[in-house]
PDB file of C-alpha atoms and ligand atoms in Angstrom:
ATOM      1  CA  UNK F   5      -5.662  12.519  25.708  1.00  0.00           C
ATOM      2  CA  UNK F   6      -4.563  11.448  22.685  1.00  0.00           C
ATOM      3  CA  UNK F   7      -5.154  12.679  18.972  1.00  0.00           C
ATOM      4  CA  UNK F   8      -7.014   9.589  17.719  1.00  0.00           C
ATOM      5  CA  UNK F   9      -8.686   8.004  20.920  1.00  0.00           C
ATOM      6  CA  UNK F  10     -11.004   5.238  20.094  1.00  0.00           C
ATOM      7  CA  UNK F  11     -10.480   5.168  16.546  1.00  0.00           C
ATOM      8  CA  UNK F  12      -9.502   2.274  15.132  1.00  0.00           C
ATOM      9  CA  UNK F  13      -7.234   1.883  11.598  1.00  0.00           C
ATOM     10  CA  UNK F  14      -5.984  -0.055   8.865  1.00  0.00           C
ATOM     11  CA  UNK F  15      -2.605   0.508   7.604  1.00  0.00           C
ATOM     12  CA  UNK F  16      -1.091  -1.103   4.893  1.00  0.00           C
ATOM     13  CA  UNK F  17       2.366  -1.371   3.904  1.00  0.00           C
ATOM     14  CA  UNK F  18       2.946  -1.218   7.836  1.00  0.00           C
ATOM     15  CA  UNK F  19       5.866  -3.562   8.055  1.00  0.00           C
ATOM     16  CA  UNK F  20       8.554  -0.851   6.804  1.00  0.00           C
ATOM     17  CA  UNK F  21       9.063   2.653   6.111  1.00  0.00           C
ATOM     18  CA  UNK F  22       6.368   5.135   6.159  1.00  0.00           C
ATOM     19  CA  UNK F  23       3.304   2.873   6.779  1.00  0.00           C
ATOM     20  CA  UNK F  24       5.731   1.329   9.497  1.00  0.00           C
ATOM     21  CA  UNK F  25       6.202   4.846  11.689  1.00  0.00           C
ATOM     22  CA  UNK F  26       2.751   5.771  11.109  1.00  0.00           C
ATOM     23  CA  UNK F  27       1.427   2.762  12.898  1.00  0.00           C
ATOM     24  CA  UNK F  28       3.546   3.813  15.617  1.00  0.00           C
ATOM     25  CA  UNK F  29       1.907   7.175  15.922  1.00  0.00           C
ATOM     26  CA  UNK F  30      -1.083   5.943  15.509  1.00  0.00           C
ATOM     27  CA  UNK F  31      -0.923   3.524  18.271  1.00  0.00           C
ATOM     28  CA  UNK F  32       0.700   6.798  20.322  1.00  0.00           C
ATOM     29  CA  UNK F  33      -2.257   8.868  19.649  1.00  0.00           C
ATOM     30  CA  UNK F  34      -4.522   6.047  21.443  1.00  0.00           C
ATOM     31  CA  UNK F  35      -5.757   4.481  18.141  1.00  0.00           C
ATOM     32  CA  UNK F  36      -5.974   0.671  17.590  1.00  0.00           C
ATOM     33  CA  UNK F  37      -4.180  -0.379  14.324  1.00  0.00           C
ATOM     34  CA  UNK F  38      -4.146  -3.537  12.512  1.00  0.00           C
ATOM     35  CA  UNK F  39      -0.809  -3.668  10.208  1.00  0.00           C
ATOM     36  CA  UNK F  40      -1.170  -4.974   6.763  1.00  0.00           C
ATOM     37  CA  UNK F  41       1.931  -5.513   4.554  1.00  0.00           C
ATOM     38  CA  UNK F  42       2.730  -8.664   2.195  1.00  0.00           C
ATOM     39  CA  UNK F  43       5.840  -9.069   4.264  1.00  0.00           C
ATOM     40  CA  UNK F  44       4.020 -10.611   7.499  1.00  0.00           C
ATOM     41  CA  UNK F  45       7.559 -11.206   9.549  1.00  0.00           C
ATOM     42  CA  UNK F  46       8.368  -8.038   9.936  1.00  0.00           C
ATOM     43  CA  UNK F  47       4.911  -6.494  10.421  1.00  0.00           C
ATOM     44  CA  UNK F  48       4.392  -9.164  13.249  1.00  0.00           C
ATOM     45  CA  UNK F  49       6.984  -8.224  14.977  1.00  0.00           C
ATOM     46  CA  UNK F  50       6.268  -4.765  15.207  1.00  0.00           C
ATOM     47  CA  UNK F  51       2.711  -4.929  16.438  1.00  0.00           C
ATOM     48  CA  UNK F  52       3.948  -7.653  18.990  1.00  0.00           C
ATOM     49  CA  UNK F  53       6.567  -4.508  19.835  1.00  0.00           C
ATOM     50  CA  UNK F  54       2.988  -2.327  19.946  1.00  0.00           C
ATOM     51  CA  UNK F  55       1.396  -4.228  22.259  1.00  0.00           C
ATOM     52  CA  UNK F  56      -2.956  -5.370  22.465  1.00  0.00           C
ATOM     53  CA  UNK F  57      -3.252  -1.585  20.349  1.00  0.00           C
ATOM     54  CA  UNK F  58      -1.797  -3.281  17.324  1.00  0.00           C
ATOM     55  CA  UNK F  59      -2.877  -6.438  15.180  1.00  0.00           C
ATOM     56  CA  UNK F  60      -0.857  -8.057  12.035  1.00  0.00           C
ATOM     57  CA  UNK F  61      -1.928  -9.565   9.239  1.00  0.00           C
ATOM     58  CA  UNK F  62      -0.576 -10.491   5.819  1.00  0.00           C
ATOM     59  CA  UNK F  63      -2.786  -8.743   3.089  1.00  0.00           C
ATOM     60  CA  UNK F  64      -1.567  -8.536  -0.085  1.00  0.00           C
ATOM     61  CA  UNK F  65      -3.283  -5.147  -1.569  1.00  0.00           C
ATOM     62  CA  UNK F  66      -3.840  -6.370  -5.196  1.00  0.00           C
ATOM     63  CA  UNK F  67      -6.504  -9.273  -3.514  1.00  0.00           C
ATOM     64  CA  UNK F  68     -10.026  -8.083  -2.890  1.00  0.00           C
ATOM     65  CA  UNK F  69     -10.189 -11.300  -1.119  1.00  0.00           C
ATOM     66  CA  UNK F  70      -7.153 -10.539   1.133  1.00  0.00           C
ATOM     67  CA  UNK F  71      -9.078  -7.146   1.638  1.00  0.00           C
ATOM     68  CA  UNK F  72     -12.183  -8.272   2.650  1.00  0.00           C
ATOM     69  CA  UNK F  73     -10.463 -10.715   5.462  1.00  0.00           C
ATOM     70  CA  UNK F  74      -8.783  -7.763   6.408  1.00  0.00           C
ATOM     71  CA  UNK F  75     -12.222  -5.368   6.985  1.00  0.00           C
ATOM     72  CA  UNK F  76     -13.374  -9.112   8.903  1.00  0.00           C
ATOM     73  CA  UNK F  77     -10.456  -9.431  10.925  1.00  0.00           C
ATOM     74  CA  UNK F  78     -10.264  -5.451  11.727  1.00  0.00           C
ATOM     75  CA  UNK F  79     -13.720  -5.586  12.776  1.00  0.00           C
ATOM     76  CA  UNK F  80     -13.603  -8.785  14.382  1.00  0.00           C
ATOM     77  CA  UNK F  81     -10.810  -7.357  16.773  1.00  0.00           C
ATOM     78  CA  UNK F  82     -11.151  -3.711  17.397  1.00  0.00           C
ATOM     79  CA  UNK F  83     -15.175  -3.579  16.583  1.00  0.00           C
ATOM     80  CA  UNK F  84     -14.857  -1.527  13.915  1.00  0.00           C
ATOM     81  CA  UNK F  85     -12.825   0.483  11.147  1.00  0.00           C
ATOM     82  CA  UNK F  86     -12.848   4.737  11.258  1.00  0.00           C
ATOM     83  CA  UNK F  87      -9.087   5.262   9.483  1.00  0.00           C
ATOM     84  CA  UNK F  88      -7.313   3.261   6.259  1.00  0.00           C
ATOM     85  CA  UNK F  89      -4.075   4.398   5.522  1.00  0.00           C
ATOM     86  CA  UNK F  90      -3.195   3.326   1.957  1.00  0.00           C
ATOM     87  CA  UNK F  91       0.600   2.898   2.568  1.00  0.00           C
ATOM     88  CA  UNK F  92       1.849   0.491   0.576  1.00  0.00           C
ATOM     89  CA  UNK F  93       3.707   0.412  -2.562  1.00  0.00           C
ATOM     90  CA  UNK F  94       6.063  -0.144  -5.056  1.00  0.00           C
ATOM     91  CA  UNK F  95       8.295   1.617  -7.283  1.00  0.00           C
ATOM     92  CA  UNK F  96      11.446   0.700  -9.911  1.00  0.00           C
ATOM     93  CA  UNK F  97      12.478   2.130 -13.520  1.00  0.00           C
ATOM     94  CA  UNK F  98      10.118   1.700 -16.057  1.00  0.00           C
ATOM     95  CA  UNK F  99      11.803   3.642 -19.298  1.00  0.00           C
ATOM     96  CA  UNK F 100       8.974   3.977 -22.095  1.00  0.00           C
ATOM     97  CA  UNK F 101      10.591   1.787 -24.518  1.00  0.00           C
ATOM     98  CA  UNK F 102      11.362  -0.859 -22.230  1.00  0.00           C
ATOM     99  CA  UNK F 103       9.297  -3.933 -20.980  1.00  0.00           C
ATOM    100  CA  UNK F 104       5.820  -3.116 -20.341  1.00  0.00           C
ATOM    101  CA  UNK F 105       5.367  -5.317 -17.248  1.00  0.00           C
ATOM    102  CA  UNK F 106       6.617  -2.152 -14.372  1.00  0.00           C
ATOM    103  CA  UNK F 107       3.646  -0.103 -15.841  1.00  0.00           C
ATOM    104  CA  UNK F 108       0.857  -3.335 -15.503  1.00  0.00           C
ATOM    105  CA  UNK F 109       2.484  -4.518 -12.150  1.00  0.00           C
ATOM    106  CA  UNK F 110       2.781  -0.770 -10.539  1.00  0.00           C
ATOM    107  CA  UNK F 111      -0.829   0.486 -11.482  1.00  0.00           C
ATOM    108  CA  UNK F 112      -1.936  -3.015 -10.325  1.00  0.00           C
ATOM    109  CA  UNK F 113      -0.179  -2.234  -6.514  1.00  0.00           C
ATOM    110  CA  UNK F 114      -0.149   1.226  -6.614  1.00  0.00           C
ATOM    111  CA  UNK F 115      -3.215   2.271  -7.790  1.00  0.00           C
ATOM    112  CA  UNK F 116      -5.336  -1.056  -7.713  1.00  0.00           C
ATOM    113  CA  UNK F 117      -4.441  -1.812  -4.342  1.00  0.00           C
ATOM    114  CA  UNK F 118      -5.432   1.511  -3.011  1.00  0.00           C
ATOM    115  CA  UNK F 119      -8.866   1.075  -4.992  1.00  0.00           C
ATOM    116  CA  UNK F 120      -9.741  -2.136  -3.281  1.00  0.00           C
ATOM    117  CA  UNK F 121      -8.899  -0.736  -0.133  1.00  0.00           C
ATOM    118  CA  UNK F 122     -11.039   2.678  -0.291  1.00  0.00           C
ATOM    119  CA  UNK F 123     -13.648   0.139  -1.398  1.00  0.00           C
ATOM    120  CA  UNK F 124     -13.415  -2.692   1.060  1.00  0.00           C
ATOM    121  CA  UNK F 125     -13.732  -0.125   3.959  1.00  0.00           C
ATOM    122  CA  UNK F 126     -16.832   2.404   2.591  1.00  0.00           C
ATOM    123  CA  UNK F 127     -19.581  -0.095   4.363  1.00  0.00           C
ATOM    124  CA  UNK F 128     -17.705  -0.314   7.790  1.00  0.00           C
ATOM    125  CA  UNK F 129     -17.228   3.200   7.885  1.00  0.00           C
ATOM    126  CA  UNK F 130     -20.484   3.976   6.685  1.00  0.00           C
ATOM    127  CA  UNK F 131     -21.618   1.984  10.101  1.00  0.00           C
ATOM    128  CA  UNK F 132     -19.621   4.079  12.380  1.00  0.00           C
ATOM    129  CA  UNK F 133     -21.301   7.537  10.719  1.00  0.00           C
ATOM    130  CA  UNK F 134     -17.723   8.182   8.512  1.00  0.00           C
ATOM    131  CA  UNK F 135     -14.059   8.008   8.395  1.00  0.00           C
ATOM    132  CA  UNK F 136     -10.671   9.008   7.091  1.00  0.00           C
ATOM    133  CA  UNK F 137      -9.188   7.756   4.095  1.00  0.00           C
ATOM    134  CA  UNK F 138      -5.595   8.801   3.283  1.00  0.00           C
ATOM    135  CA  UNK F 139      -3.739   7.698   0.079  1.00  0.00           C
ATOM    136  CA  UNK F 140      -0.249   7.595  -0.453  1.00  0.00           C
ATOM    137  CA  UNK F 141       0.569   9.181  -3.870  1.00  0.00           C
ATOM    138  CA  UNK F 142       3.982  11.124  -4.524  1.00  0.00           C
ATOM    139  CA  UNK F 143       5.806  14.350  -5.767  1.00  0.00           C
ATOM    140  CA  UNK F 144       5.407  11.895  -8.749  1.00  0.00           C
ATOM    141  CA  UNK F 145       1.882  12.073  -8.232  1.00  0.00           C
ATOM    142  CA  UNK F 146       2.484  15.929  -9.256  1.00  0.00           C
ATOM    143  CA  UNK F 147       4.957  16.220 -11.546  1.00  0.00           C
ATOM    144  CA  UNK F 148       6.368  13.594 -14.127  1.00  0.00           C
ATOM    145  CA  UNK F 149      10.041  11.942 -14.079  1.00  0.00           C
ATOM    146  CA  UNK F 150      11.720  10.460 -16.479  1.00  0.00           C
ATOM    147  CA  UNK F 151      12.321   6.380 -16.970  1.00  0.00           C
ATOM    148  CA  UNK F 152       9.473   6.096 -14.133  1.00  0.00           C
ATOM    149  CA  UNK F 153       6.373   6.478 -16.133  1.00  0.00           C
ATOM    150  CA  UNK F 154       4.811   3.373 -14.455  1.00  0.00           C
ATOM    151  CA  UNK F 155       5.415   5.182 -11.082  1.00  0.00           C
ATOM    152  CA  UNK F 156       4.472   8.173 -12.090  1.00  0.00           C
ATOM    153  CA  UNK F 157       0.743   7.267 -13.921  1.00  0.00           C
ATOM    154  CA  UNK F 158       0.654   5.013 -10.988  1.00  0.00           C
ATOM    155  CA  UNK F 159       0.961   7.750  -8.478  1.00  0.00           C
ATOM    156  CA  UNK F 160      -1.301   9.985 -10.590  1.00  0.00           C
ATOM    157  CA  UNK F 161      -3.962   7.746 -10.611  1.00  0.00           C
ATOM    158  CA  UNK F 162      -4.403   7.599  -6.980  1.00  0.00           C
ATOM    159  CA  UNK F 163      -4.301  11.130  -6.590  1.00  0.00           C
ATOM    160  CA  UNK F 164      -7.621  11.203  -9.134  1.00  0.00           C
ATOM    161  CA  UNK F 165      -9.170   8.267  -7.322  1.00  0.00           C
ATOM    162  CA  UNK F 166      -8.939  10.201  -4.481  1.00  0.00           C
ATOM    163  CA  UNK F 167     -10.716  13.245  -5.485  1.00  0.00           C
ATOM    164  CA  UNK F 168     -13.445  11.343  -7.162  1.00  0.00           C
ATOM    165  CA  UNK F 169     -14.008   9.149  -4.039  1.00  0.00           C
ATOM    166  CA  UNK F 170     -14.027  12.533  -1.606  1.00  0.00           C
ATOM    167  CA  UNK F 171     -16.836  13.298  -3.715  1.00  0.00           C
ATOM    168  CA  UNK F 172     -18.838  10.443  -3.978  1.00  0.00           C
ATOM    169  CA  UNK F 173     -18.263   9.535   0.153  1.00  0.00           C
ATOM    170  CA  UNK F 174     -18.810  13.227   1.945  1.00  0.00           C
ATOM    171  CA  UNK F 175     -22.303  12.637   1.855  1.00  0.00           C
ATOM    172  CA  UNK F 176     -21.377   9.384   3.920  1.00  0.00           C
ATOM    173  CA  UNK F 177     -19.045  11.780   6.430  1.00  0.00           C
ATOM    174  CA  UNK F 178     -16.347   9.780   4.808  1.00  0.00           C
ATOM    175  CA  UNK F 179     -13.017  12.097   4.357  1.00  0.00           C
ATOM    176  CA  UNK F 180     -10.615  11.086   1.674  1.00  0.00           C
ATOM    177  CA  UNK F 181      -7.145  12.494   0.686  1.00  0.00           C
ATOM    178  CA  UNK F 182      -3.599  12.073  -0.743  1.00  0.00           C
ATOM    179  CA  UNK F 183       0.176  12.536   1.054  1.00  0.00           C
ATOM    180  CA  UNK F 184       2.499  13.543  -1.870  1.00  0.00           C
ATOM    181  CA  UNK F 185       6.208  12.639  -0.479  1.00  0.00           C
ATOM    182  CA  UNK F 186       9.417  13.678  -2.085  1.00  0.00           C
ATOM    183  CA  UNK F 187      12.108  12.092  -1.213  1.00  0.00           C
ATOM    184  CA  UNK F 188      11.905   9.846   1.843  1.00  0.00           C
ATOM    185  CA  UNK F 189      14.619   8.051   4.254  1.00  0.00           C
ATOM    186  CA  UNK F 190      12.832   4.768   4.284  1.00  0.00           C
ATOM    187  CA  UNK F 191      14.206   1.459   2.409  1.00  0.00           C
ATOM    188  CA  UNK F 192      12.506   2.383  -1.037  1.00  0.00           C
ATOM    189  CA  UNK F 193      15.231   5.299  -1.454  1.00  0.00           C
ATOM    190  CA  UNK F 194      18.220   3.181   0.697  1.00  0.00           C
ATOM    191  CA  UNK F 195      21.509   2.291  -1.016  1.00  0.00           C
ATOM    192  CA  UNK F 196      20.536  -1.510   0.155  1.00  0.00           C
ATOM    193  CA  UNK F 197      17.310  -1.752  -1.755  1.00  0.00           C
ATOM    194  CA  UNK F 198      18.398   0.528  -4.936  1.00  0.00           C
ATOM    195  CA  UNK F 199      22.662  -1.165  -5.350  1.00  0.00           C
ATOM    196  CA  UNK F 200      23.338   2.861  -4.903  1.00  0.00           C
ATOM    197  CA  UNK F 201      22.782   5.781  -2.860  1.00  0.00           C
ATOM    198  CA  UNK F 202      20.226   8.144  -4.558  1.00  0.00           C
ATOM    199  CA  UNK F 203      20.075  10.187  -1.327  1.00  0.00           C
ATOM    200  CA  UNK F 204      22.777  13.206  -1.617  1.00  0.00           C
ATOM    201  CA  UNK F 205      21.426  13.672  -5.123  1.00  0.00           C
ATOM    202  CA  UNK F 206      17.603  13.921  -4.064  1.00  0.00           C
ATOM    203  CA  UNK F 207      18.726  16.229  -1.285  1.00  0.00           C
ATOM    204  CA  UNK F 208      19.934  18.513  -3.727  1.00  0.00           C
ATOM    205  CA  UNK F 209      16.289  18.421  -5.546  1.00  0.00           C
ATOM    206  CA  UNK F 210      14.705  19.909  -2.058  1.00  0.00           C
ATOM    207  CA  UNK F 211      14.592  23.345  -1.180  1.00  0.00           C
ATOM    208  CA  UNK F 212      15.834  22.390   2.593  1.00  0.00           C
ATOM    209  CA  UNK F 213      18.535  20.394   1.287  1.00  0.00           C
ATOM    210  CA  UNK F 214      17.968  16.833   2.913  1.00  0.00           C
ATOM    211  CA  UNK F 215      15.921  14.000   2.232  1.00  0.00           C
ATOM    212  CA  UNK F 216      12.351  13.806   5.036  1.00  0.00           C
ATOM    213  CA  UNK F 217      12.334  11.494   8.070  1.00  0.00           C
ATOM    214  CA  UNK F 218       9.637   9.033   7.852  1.00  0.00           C
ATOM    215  CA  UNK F 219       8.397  10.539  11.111  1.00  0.00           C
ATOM    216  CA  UNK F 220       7.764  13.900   9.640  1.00  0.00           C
ATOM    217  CA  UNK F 221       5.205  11.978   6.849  1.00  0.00           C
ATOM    218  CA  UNK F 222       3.537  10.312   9.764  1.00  0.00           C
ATOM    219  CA  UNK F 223       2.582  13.486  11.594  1.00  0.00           C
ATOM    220  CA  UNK F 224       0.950  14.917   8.584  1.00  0.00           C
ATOM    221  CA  UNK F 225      -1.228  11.698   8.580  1.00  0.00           C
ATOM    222  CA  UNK F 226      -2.171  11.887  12.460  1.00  0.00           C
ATOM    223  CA  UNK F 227      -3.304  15.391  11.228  1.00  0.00           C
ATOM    224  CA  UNK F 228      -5.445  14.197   8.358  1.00  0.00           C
ATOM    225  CA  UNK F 229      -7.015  10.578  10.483  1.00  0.00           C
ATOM    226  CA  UNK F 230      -7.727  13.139  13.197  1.00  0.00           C
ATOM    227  CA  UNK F 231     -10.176  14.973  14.003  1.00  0.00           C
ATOM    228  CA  UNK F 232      -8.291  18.056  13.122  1.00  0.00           C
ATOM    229  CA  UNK F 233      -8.893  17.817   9.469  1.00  0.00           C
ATOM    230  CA  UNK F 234     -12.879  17.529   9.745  1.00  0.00           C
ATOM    231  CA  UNK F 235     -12.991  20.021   6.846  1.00  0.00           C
ATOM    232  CA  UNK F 236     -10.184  18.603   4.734  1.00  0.00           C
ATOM    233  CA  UNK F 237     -11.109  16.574   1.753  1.00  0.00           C
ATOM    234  CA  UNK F 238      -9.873  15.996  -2.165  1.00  0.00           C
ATOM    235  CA  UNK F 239      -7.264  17.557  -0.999  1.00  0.00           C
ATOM    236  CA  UNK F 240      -3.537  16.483  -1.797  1.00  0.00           C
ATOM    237  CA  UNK F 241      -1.076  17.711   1.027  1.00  0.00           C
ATOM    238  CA  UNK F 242       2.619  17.563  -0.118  1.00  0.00           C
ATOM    239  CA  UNK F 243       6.007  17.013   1.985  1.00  0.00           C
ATOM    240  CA  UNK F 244       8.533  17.655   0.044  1.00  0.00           C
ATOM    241  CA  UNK F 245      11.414  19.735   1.412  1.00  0.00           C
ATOM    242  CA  UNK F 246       9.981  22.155  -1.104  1.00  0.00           C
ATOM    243  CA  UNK F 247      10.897  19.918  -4.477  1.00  0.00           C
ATOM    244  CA  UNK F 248       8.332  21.150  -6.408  1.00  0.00           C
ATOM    245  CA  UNK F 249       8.093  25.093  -5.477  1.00  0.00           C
ATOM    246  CA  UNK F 250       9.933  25.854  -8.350  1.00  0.00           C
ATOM    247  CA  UNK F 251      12.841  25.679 -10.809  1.00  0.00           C
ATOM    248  CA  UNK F 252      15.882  25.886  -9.427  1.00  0.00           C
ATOM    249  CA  UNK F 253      19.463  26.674 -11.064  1.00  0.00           C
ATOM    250  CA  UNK F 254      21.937  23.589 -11.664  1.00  0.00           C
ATOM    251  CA  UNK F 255      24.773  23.967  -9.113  1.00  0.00           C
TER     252      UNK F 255
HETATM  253  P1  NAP R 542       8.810   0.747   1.910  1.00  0.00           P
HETATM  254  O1  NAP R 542       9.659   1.034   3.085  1.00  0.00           O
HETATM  255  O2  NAP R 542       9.349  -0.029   0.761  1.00  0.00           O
HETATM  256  O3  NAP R 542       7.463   0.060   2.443  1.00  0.00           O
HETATM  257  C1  NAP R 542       6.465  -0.375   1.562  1.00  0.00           C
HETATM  258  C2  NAP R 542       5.806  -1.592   2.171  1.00  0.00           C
HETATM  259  O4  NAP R 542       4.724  -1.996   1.308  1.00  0.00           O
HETATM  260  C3  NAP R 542       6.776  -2.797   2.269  1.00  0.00           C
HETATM  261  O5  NAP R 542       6.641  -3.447   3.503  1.00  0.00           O
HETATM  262  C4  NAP R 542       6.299  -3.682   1.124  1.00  0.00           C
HETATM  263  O6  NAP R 542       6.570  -5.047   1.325  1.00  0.00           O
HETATM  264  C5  NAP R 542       4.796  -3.412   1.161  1.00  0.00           C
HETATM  265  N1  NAP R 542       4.140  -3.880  -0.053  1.00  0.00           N
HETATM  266  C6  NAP R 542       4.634  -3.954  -1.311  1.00  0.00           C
HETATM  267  N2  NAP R 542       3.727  -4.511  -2.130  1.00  0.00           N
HETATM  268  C7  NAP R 542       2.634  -4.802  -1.369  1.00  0.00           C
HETATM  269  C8  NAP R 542       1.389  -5.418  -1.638  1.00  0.00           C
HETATM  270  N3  NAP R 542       1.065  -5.868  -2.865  1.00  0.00           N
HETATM  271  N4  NAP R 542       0.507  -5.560  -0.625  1.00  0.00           N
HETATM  272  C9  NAP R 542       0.818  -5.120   0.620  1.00  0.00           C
HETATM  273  N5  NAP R 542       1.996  -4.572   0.953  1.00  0.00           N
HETATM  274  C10 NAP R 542       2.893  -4.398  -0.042  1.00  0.00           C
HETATM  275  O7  NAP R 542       8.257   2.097   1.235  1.00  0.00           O
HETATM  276  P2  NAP R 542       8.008   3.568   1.805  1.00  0.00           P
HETATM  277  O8  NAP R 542       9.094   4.417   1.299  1.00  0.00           O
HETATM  278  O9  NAP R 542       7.626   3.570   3.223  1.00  0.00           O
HETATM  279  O10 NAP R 542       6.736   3.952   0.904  1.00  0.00           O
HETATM  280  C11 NAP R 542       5.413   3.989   1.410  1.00  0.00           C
HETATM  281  C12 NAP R 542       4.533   4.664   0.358  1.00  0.00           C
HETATM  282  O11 NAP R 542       5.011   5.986   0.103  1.00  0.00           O
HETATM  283  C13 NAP R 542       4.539   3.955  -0.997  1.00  0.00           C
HETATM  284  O12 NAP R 542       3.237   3.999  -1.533  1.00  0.00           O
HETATM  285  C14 NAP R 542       5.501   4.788  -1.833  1.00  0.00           C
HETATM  286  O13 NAP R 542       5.232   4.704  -3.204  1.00  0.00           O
HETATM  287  C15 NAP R 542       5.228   6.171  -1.277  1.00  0.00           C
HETATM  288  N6  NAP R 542       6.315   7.130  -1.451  1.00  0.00           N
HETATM  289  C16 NAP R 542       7.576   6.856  -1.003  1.00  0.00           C
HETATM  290  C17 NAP R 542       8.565   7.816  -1.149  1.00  0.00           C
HETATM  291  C18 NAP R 542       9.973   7.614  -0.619  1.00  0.00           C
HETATM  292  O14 NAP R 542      10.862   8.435  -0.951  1.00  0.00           O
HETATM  293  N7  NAP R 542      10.251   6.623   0.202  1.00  0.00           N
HETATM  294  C19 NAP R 542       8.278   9.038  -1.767  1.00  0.00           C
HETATM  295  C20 NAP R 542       6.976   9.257  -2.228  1.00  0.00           C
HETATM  296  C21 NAP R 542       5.997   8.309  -2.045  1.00  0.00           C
HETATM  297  P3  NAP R 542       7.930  -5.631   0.639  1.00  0.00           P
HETATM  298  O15 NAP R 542       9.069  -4.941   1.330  1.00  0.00           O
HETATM  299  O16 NAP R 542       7.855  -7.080   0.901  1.00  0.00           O
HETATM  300  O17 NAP R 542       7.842  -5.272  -0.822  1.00  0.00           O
END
């Protein structure tokens, strides 16, 4: 039996990294997933890899258009919605004095995107008698960093969205909470994407001394779609390697 039979999910940013490996386990925990990213190639090809469990579609999280062909389409093939994962996301260097565009264009993804999605979904869920709703924020969600203010208030912002929206949708049985990663092995943090490697420095940040496995994010969201977390909500569950336990000495 598995952890999410006959549930059925949205998750965005599925086409890579974290949102990729949790439509994986989702689909391995007997849920029906519909992947969502910008990038449609690669998503397609993964739910093709799924099998009839997974659906793509392109969605582009900053269209509440795009959103509401996604709750149509989700419905249309899996007969209803019970789980969004709010996955995708950007991030970059955004120093204070420099061009204001990062901070517009990352709350507008970021934050935005996982607005329109908590929204889109409410009705649909409200039919099936409630849901899960589980928003990625960040360590940067937590704590500030510095030339990565549009991040960071990015990041912030969906961890107060999702407080305020566990308390306006618990009447409706709707759960609603926020993953803070640290550091994660997925392209966002690869030498490929970044023109360096930021990884043996961010290992150094965590407590356990290595960057997280985007399998290791995934299973704390199988715990919080399931059934398993019926009396989690507002709550913000962090994976850090134990980044922000504490000060630690320069070495
Ligand atoms: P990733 O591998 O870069 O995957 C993000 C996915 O989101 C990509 O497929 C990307 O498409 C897609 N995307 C970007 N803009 C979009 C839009 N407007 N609409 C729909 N999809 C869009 O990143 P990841 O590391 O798995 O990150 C997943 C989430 O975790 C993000 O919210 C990120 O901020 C957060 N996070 C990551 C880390 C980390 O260390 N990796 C740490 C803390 C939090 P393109 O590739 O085409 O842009």
């Amino acid at each position: 039996m598995g952890r999410l039979d006959d549930k059925v999910a949205i998750v965005t940013g599925a086409g890579s990294g974290m949102g990729a490996q949790t439509a994986r386990r989702f689909i391995g925990e007997g849920a029906r997933v519909m992947l969502a990213d910008v990038s449609i190639e690669p998503t397609q090809t993964l739910a093709d890899e799924l099998g009839d469990a997974a659906c793509a579609m392109k969605l582009d999280v900053t269209s509440e258009d795009e959103w509401s062909q996604a709750v149509d389409a989700t419905v249309a093939a899996f007969g209803g919605i019970d789980l969004l994962v709010n996955c995708a996301g950007i991030t970059g260097m955004s120093p204070l004095e420099g061009s204001v565009e990062p901070f517009r264009k990352m709350m507008e993804v970021n934050y935005f995107g996982t607005l329109l999605g908590l929204r889109a979904v409410i009705a649909p869920m409200r039919e099936r008698g409630g849901g899960s709703i589980v928003n990625f924020s960040s360590i940067n969600g937590i704590a500030g960093a510095p030339a990565t203010g549009a991040y960071v208030a990015s990041k912030f912002a969906v961890r107060g969205i999702t407080k305020t929206a566990a308390l306006e949708l618990g009447s409706a049985g709707i759960r609603v909470n926020s993953v803070h990663p640290g550091a994660i092995a997925t392209p966002m943090t690869s030498k490929e994407v970044l023109g360096f490697d930021p990884r043996p420095y961010l290992s150094k940040l965590a407590s356990l001394g290595r960057v997280g496995e985007p399998d290791e994010v995934a299973q704390l969201v199988v715990f919080l779609a399931s059934d398993e977390s019926s009396y989690c909500t507002g709550a913000e569950f962090v994976i850090d390697g134990g980044v922000l336990a504490g000060l630690s000495w320069p070495s």
